[in-house]
Amino acid sequence: MKLTEKKVSSILRRQGYKLTPQRRAVLNAIAANKDHLTPAEIFDRVRREYPGIGLVTIYRTLDILTDLGLICEVHSGGHCRSYLMRRPQEHHHHLVCSDCGTVTDFTNCDLSALEQRLSRETGFHVEGHLLEFSGRCQSCQTITP
Amino acid sequence: MKLTEKKVSSILRRQGYKLTPQRRAVLNAIAANKDHLTPAEIFDRVRREYPGIGLVTIYRTLDILTDLGLICEVHSGGHCRSYLMRRPQEHHHHLVCSDCGTVTDFTNCDLSALEQRLSRETGFHVEGHLLEFSGRCQSCQTITP
DNA sequence: GCGTAATTGAAAATAATTTTCATTTATAGT
DNA sequence: ACTATAAATGAAAATTATTTTCAATTACGC
C-alpha cells in the first residue's frame, strides 16, 4: 500500500493537522531516500527546493510525522535521531547498512519465545522492544573498505 | 567475577590510562546504581563526594570506560546516553523497567536463527544487533500508576 | 470568499557536548 | 623516595542540537 499524497493529507487532517507545502517537502525529502536522514540533513535537502524553510519547521514536522506513524526513527550507529519513511505499516524492524546507510525492513521479528523466557526468569512484564540489525547490505559486501 | 578496584586499575593502565580519583568516583557512582544514569546525573552524584570535578571530566571518563567495555549504554526510553555498570562480561542485553529504571541483564539472546533468515532473505551480512526490552520489573507491577 | 485555528519563521533561550589551553598529577624508571 | 613526563584535569569558550516565544501568515471547513 503506497502512501499517496491524498492518503497522507487525509491522515494529517483526520488529526486536525494541515498539509502545508513545508510538510509535503519534508515528506518528499524523506521518501526520496532509502537511507536514514538526520534533522539537519533533511533541512539541507528541503531547503534546496524550499529555500525559506526554517529548521524549527523541520523539527516540528518530524515530531508530528513520528506521532502519526508516517516515519520511523533509526538508532544504529550511535546517532540519536535519524528518520526514514515508514514502509510496512505493521510492526517491523530495520536492517541498517553500516557502509551506505541503506535501510531494509523486516517483519516477523518473533521475539515472543524470548520474551516469555525472560518473563519467567526475571519476573519482568515485557511491554516493548528495540531491535535493529547492523551489517553490510548486498552491494556493500563486494567493495573492500 | 566482581570488578575490583585493582582489576579496574590494571585494565586502565594496560591501555595507557591512569586511575585518577575522578575516574574512581565516576565508576563508583555508576556501580552504586542499579538503574542507568545520564552524564548530568552522574555529574551531580559525583560532585557530592568530589565537589571540584568538572562535567568535562565526566564526559571524557564515560567515553574511556565505554571503550574499555567497563560500562554499557542504555537506549530505551528515547534518551540518547545513559550509562550502567557492565555486569556480565559476555555478550548480553538489557531489560529496562520503564517505571523505576532498574536494568536487568540477560545473556543468550539467541538471534542467530533470525539473523540467518534475514541474510537469506535480504542478502545482508549481519554484523551486530541492538536489542533492548522495556517493560515493568516485578516490583513495579503491583503499584498502580 | 471568509473566519479562524493551525502553522510558520526569526530570534532568543536552553541544553548537550566538544575544544582549547594552561596547570596539575599519577606513575614508570631510577 | 625523587624525578621526568605523558596523561589528565578544570575553566572558559565554542559548537551543536533542540525548544520556546511570538507576531505574521496560511490552509481549509463553512
Short mmCIF file of C-alpha atoms (C1' of nucleotides) in Angstrom, two decimals:
data_model
loop_
_atom_site.label_atom_id
_atom_site.label_comp_id
_atom_site.label_asym_id
_atom_site.label_seq_id
_atom_site.Cartn_x
_atom_site.Cartn_y
_atom_site.Cartn_z
CA MET A 1 0.00 0.00 0.00
CA LYS A 2 1.74 3.05 -1.40
CA LEU A 3 1.42 6.22 0.63
CA THR A 4 -0.17 8.66 -1.81
CA GLU A 5 -0.32 12.36 -1.22
CA LYS A 6 -4.10 12.12 -0.75
CA LYS A 7 -3.67 9.47 1.89
CA VAL A 8 -1.08 11.48 3.77
CA SER A 9 -3.23 14.56 3.58
CA SER A 10 -6.24 12.72 4.97
CA ILE A 11 -4.22 11.14 7.78
CA LEU A 12 -2.97 14.58 8.75
CA ARG A 13 -6.38 16.23 8.54
CA ARG A 14 -8.07 13.49 10.48
CA GLN A 15 -5.91 14.56 13.43
CA GLY A 16 -6.54 18.25 12.91
CA TYR A 17 -3.27 18.94 11.10
CA LYS A 18 -2.97 20.78 7.82
CA LEU A 19 -0.97 19.62 4.83
CA THR A 20 1.28 22.60 4.21
CA PRO A 21 3.82 22.80 1.39
CA GLN A 22 6.55 22.65 4.02
CA ARG A 23 5.26 19.36 5.38
CA ARG A 24 4.91 17.98 1.92
CA ALA A 25 8.52 18.94 1.18
CA VAL A 26 9.75 17.23 4.34
CA LEU A 27 7.86 14.07 3.50
CA ASN A 28 9.16 14.10 -0.06
CA ALA A 29 12.73 14.54 1.10
CA ILE A 30 12.42 11.58 3.44
CA ALA A 31 10.58 9.45 0.91
CA ALA A 32 13.21 10.13 -1.74
CA ASN A 33 15.92 8.39 0.30
CA LYS A 34 16.43 4.77 1.00
CA ASP A 35 18.74 5.57 3.88
CA HIS A 36 18.04 7.48 7.07
CA LEU A 37 18.42 11.24 7.44
CA THR A 38 19.10 13.43 10.45
CA PRO A 39 17.04 16.59 11.02
CA ALA A 40 19.95 18.67 9.73
CA GLU A 41 20.26 16.57 6.59
CA ILE A 42 16.54 16.85 5.96
CA PHE A 43 16.78 20.60 6.44
CA ASP A 44 19.54 20.87 3.84
CA ARG A 45 17.66 18.84 1.28
CA VAL A 46 14.33 20.54 1.79
CA ARG A 47 15.97 23.93 1.58
CA ARG A 48 17.07 23.28 -1.98
CA GLU A 49 13.51 23.21 -3.20
CA TYR A 50 12.07 25.39 -0.47
CA PRO A 51 14.72 27.96 0.48
CA GLY A 52 12.68 29.89 3.04
CA ILE A 53 12.00 26.96 5.33
CA GLY A 54 13.20 27.14 8.92
CA LEU A 55 14.89 24.36 10.85
CA VAL A 56 12.19 24.69 13.51
CA THR A 57 9.62 23.59 11.00
CA ILE A 58 11.68 20.50 10.27
CA TYR A 59 11.75 19.57 13.95
CA ARG A 60 8.05 20.22 14.40
CA THR A 61 7.16 18.27 11.30
CA LEU A 62 9.32 15.32 12.29
CA ASP A 63 7.58 15.15 15.66
CA ILE A 64 4.15 15.13 14.08
CA LEU A 65 5.04 12.60 11.40
CA THR A 66 6.54 10.31 14.02
CA ASP A 67 3.42 10.58 16.18
CA LEU A 68 1.24 9.73 13.22
CA GLY A 69 3.42 6.74 12.40
CA LEU A 70 4.30 8.00 8.94
CA ILE A 71 8.03 7.96 9.58
CA CYS A 72 10.35 5.84 11.74
CA GLU A 73 13.43 6.58 13.78
CA VAL A 74 16.68 4.69 13.35
CA HIS A 75 19.17 4.33 16.20
CA SER A 76 22.03 2.19 14.89
CA GLY A 77 25.37 3.84 14.55
CA GLY A 78 25.27 5.85 17.72
CA HIS A 79 23.42 8.92 16.47
CA CYS A 80 20.23 9.72 18.21
CA ARG A 81 17.66 10.89 15.72
CA SER A 82 17.60 9.79 12.16
CA TYR A 83 14.45 9.37 10.15
CA LEU A 84 13.08 7.16 7.48
CA MET A 85 9.79 6.68 5.67
CA ARG A 86 7.63 4.11 7.39
CA ARG A 87 7.09 1.46 4.77
CA PRO A 88 5.36 -1.54 6.29
CA GLN A 89 2.53 -0.28 8.43
CA GLU A 90 2.73 -3.36 10.64
CA HIS A 91 5.19 -3.91 13.45
CA HIS A 92 8.61 -4.22 11.87
CA HIS A 93 12.32 -3.63 12.36
CA HIS A 94 15.31 -2.40 10.39
CA LEU A 95 18.49 -3.73 8.93
CA VAL A 96 20.87 -0.80 8.60
CA CYS A 97 23.88 -0.95 6.32
CA SER A 98 26.83 0.50 8.22
CA ASP A 99 28.51 1.41 4.97
CA CYS A 100 25.92 3.16 2.79
CA GLY A 101 23.14 3.62 5.34
CA THR A 102 20.50 1.80 3.30
CA VAL A 103 17.70 0.53 5.46
CA THR A 104 15.80 -2.67 4.77
CA ASP A 105 12.64 -3.54 6.68
CA PHE A 106 11.63 -6.88 8.01
CA THR A 107 8.54 -8.14 9.78
CA ASN A 108 8.01 -11.20 11.96
CA CYS A 109 10.73 -10.48 14.45
CA ASP A 110 9.27 -13.30 16.50
CA LEU A 111 10.71 -12.46 19.88
CA SER A 112 7.78 -13.89 21.79
CA ALA A 113 9.61 -17.05 22.82
CA LEU A 114 12.45 -14.95 24.16
CA GLU A 115 10.05 -12.58 25.89
CA GLN A 116 8.33 -15.48 27.59
CA ARG A 117 11.63 -16.89 28.76
CA LEU A 118 12.60 -13.51 30.17
CA SER A 119 9.28 -13.05 31.94
CA ARG A 120 9.69 -16.42 33.54
CA GLU A 121 13.32 -15.87 34.53
CA THR A 122 13.16 -12.27 35.69
CA GLY A 123 9.55 -11.51 36.57
CA PHE A 124 9.58 -8.63 34.11
CA HIS A 125 6.39 -7.85 32.29
CA VAL A 126 7.78 -7.12 28.83
CA GLU A 127 5.92 -4.37 27.02
CA GLY A 128 8.12 -3.44 24.09
CA HIS A 129 11.42 -3.99 22.43
CA LEU A 130 14.02 -2.11 20.49
CA LEU A 131 15.63 -4.25 17.82
CA GLU A 132 17.85 -3.21 14.97
CA PHE A 133 20.44 -5.09 12.99
CA SER A 134 23.54 -3.56 11.52
CA GLY A 135 25.80 -5.00 8.90
CA ARG A 136 26.57 -4.74 5.22
CA CYS A 137 23.95 -4.74 2.52
CA GLN A 138 24.48 -6.93 -0.51
CA SER A 139 26.02 -4.24 -2.71
CA CYS A 140 28.40 -3.05 0.01
CA GLN A 141 29.84 -6.51 0.65
CA THR A 142 31.85 -6.74 -2.55
CA ILE A 143 33.68 -3.45 -2.14
CA THR A 144 36.76 -3.59 0.07
CA PRO A 145 36.87 -0.70 2.55
CA MET B 1 33.59 -12.06 38.52
CA LYS B 2 33.43 -8.93 40.62
CA LEU B 3 35.19 -5.89 39.25
CA THR B 4 37.67 -4.96 41.97
CA GLU B 5 39.49 -1.68 42.09
CA LYS B 6 42.75 -3.46 41.31
CA LYS B 7 41.24 -5.03 38.25
CA VAL B 8 39.86 -1.74 37.00
CA SER B 9 43.16 -0.06 37.64
CA SER B 10 45.06 -2.69 35.71
CA ILE B 11 42.60 -2.59 32.80
CA LEU B 12 43.05 1.16 32.62
CA ARG B 13 46.82 1.05 32.87
CA ARG B 14 47.14 -1.69 30.33
CA GLN B 15 45.75 0.81 27.81
CA GLY B 16 47.93 3.65 28.99
CA TYR B 17 45.28 5.33 31.11
CA LYS B 18 45.74 6.42 34.70
CA LEU B 19 43.41 5.65 37.57
CA THR B 20 42.68 9.11 38.92
CA PRO B 21 40.41 9.80 41.90
CA GLN B 22 37.94 11.40 39.50
CA ARG B 23 37.69 8.25 37.42
CA ARG B 24 37.32 6.17 40.53
CA ALA B 25 34.49 8.43 41.68
CA VAL B 26 32.69 8.14 38.35
CA LEU B 27 32.98 4.37 38.41
CA ASN B 28 31.73 4.23 41.99
CA ALA B 29 28.75 6.42 41.21
CA ILE B 30 27.76 4.20 38.31
CA ALA B 31 28.40 1.00 40.24
CA ALA B 32 26.25 2.21 43.14
CA ASN B 33 23.11 2.30 40.98
CA LYS B 34 21.04 -0.49 39.60
CA ASP B 35 19.42 1.83 37.08
CA HIS B 36 21.00 3.84 34.32
CA LEU B 37 22.33 7.37 34.71
CA THR B 38 22.78 10.20 32.26
CA PRO B 39 26.05 12.18 32.18
CA ALA B 40 24.33 15.02 34.05
CA GLU B 41 23.04 12.65 36.74
CA ILE B 42 26.48 11.13 37.15
CA PHE B 43 27.94 14.62 37.43
CA ASP B 44 25.52 15.52 40.22
CA ARG B 45 26.24 12.39 42.19
CA VAL B 46 30.00 12.52 41.81
CA ARG B 47 30.03 16.16 42.77
CA ARG B 48 28.66 15.33 46.20
CA GLU B 49 31.81 13.45 47.14
CA TYR B 50 34.10 15.30 44.81
CA PRO B 51 32.90 18.91 44.57
CA GLY B 52 35.66 20.22 42.32
CA ILE B 53 35.02 17.84 39.45
CA GLY B 54 34.10 19.28 36.05
CA LEU B 55 31.41 18.00 33.74
CA VAL B 56 34.05 17.65 31.02
CA THR B 57 35.79 15.03 33.07
CA ILE B 58 32.56 13.08 33.32
CA TYR B 59 32.18 13.07 29.54
CA ARG B 60 35.78 12.11 28.98
CA THR B 61 35.66 9.36 31.56
CA LEU B 62 32.43 7.93 30.16
CA ASP B 63 33.99 7.71 26.72
CA ILE B 64 37.01 5.87 28.03
CA LEU B 65 35.04 3.49 30.21
CA THR B 66 32.74 2.68 27.30
CA ASP B 67 35.69 2.00 25.02
CA LEU B 68 37.20 -0.31 27.61
CA GLY B 69 33.90 -2.12 27.99
CA LEU B 70 33.59 -1.36 31.69
CA ILE B 71 30.24 0.36 31.31
CA CYS B 72 27.27 -0.04 28.94
CA GLU B 73 24.93 2.39 27.28
CA VAL B 74 21.16 2.10 27.52
CA HIS B 75 18.90 3.47 24.79
CA SER B 76 15.35 2.61 25.81
CA GLY B 77 13.06 5.44 26.62
CA GLY B 78 14.18 7.78 23.90
CA HIS B 79 17.12 9.40 25.66
CA CYS B 80 20.40 9.04 23.97
CA ARG B 81 23.11 8.45 26.51
CA SER B 82 22.57 6.72 29.77
CA TYR B 83 25.14 4.55 31.46
CA LEU B 84 25.31 1.47 33.55
CA MET B 85 27.99 -0.76 35.02
CA ARG B 86 28.80 -3.63 32.71
CA ARG B 87 27.99 -6.70 34.72
CA PRO B 88 28.23 -9.80 32.57
CA GLN B 89 31.41 -9.55 30.56
CA GLU B 90 29.90 -11.71 27.83
CA HIS B 91 27.57 -10.54 25.11
CA HIS B 92 24.32 -9.58 26.78
CA HIS B 93 21.29 -7.30 26.62
CA HIS B 94 19.11 -5.29 28.95
CA LEU B 95 15.61 -5.33 30.30
CA VAL B 96 14.80 -1.78 31.31
CA CYS B 97 11.93 -1.00 33.70
CA SER B 98 10.03 1.94 32.28
CA ASP B 99 8.82 2.84 35.74
CA CYS B 100 11.85 2.76 38.06
CA GLY B 101 14.63 2.42 35.51
CA THR B 102 16.08 -0.74 37.01
CA VAL B 103 18.10 -2.66 34.49
CA THR B 104 18.32 -6.45 34.42
CA ASP B 105 20.82 -8.21 32.22
CA PHE B 106 20.27 -11.32 30.21
CA THR B 107 22.54 -13.45 28.07
CA ASN B 108 21.73 -15.92 25.31
CA CYS B 109 19.71 -13.59 23.15
CA ASP B 110 19.85 -16.28 20.52
CA LEU B 111 19.10 -14.23 17.45
CA SER B 112 21.18 -16.40 15.19
CA ALA B 113 18.18 -18.13 13.62
CA LEU B 114 16.65 -14.75 12.87
CA GLU B 115 19.94 -13.42 11.54
CA GLN B 116 20.27 -16.39 9.22
CA ARG B 117 16.76 -15.91 7.94
CA LEU B 118 17.49 -12.23 7.29
CA SER B 119 20.74 -12.97 5.50
CA ARG B 120 18.94 -15.41 3.28
CA GLU B 121 16.01 -13.10 2.57
CA THR B 122 17.84 -9.80 2.15
CA GLY B 123 21.44 -10.60 1.29
CA PHE B 124 22.58 -8.55 4.28
CA HIS B 125 25.69 -9.69 6.08
CA VAL B 126 24.58 -9.10 9.66
CA GLU B 127 27.38 -7.90 11.91
CA GLY B 128 25.68 -6.68 15.03
CA HIS B 129 22.39 -6.00 16.70
CA LEU B 130 20.82 -3.58 19.08
CA LEU B 131 18.30 -5.26 21.35
CA GLU B 132 16.65 -3.94 24.46
CA PHE B 133 13.42 -4.81 26.15
CA SER B 134 11.28 -2.39 28.06
CA GLY B 135 8.51 -3.17 30.48
CA ARG B 136 7.80 -3.32 34.17
CA CYS B 137 10.01 -5.03 36.66
CA GLN B 138 8.44 -7.31 39.23
CA SER B 139 8.19 -4.74 41.99
CA CYS B 140 6.70 -2.08 39.72
CA GLN B 141 3.88 -4.31 38.52
CA THR B 142 1.90 -4.26 41.72
CA ILE B 143 1.74 -0.49 42.08
CA THR B 144 -0.97 1.22 40.04
CA PRO B 145 0.34 4.23 38.14
"C1'" DG C 1 -14.59 34.35 -0.30
"C1'" DC C 2 -14.30 34.45 4.95
"C1'" DG C 3 -13.05 33.42 9.60
"C1'" DT C 4 -10.34 31.03 12.46
"C1'" DA C 5 -7.42 27.86 14.31
"C1'" DA C 6 -3.19 25.94 12.88
"C1'" DT C 7 1.29 26.89 11.03
"C1'" DT C 8 5.19 29.35 10.02
"C1'" DG C 9 9.98 31.68 10.53
"C1'" DA C 10 13.00 34.63 13.18
"C1'" DA C 11 15.15 35.26 17.22
"C1'" DA C 12 16.17 34.16 21.70
"C1'" DA C 13 16.61 30.68 25.15
"C1'" DT C 14 18.07 26.32 26.74
"C1'" DA C 15 20.52 22.00 26.71
"C1'" DA C 16 24.09 18.95 25.43
"C1'" DT C 17 28.62 18.21 24.07
"C1'" DT C 18 33.38 19.35 22.49
"C1'" DT C 19 37.57 22.07 22.05
"C1'" DT C 20 41.33 24.68 23.78
"C1'" DC C 21 44.84 25.51 26.89
"C1'" DA C 22 47.46 26.37 30.96
"C1'" DT C 23 48.04 23.87 35.23
"C1'" DT C 24 48.24 19.74 37.92
"C1'" DT C 25 49.03 14.85 38.86
"C1'" DA C 26 49.83 9.64 38.50
"C1'" DT C 27 53.19 6.59 37.74
"C1'" DA C 28 57.30 4.27 35.38
"C1'" DG C 29 62.02 4.40 35.89
"C1'" DT C 30 65.61 5.47 38.77
"C1'" DA D 1 61.52 8.48 47.89
"C1'" DC D 2 62.56 11.56 43.62
"C1'" DT D 3 62.05 12.96 39.18
"C1'" DA D 4 60.70 13.37 34.39
"C1'" DT D 5 56.99 13.17 31.57
"C1'" DA D 6 52.97 11.91 29.39
"C1'" DA D 7 48.30 11.90 30.70
"C1'" DA D 8 44.55 14.14 33.00
"C1'" DT D 9 42.17 17.95 34.88
"C1'" DG D 10 39.03 22.22 35.18
"C1'" DA D 11 37.64 26.67 33.47
"C1'" DA D 12 36.03 29.04 29.82
"C1'" DA D 13 34.75 29.46 25.29
"C1'" DA D 14 32.97 27.32 21.24
"C1'" DT D 15 29.94 24.34 18.91
"C1'" DT D 16 25.91 21.73 18.09
"C1'" DA D 17 21.26 20.33 18.94
"C1'" DT D 18 16.81 21.41 20.31
"C1'" DT D 19 12.89 24.15 22.28
"C1'" DT D 20 10.26 28.26 23.35
"C1'" DT D 21 8.12 32.54 22.28
"C1'" DC D 22 5.55 35.43 19.44
"C1'" DA D 23 3.79 38.18 15.77
"C1'" DA D 24 2.64 37.40 11.00
"C1'" DT D 25 0.80 34.22 7.63
"C1'" DT D 26 -1.91 30.50 5.59
"C1'" DA D 27 -4.85 26.15 4.80
"C1'" DC D 28 -9.24 24.71 4.68
"C1'" DG D 29 -14.16 23.88 6.58
"C1'" DC D 30 -18.03 26.56 6.09
#
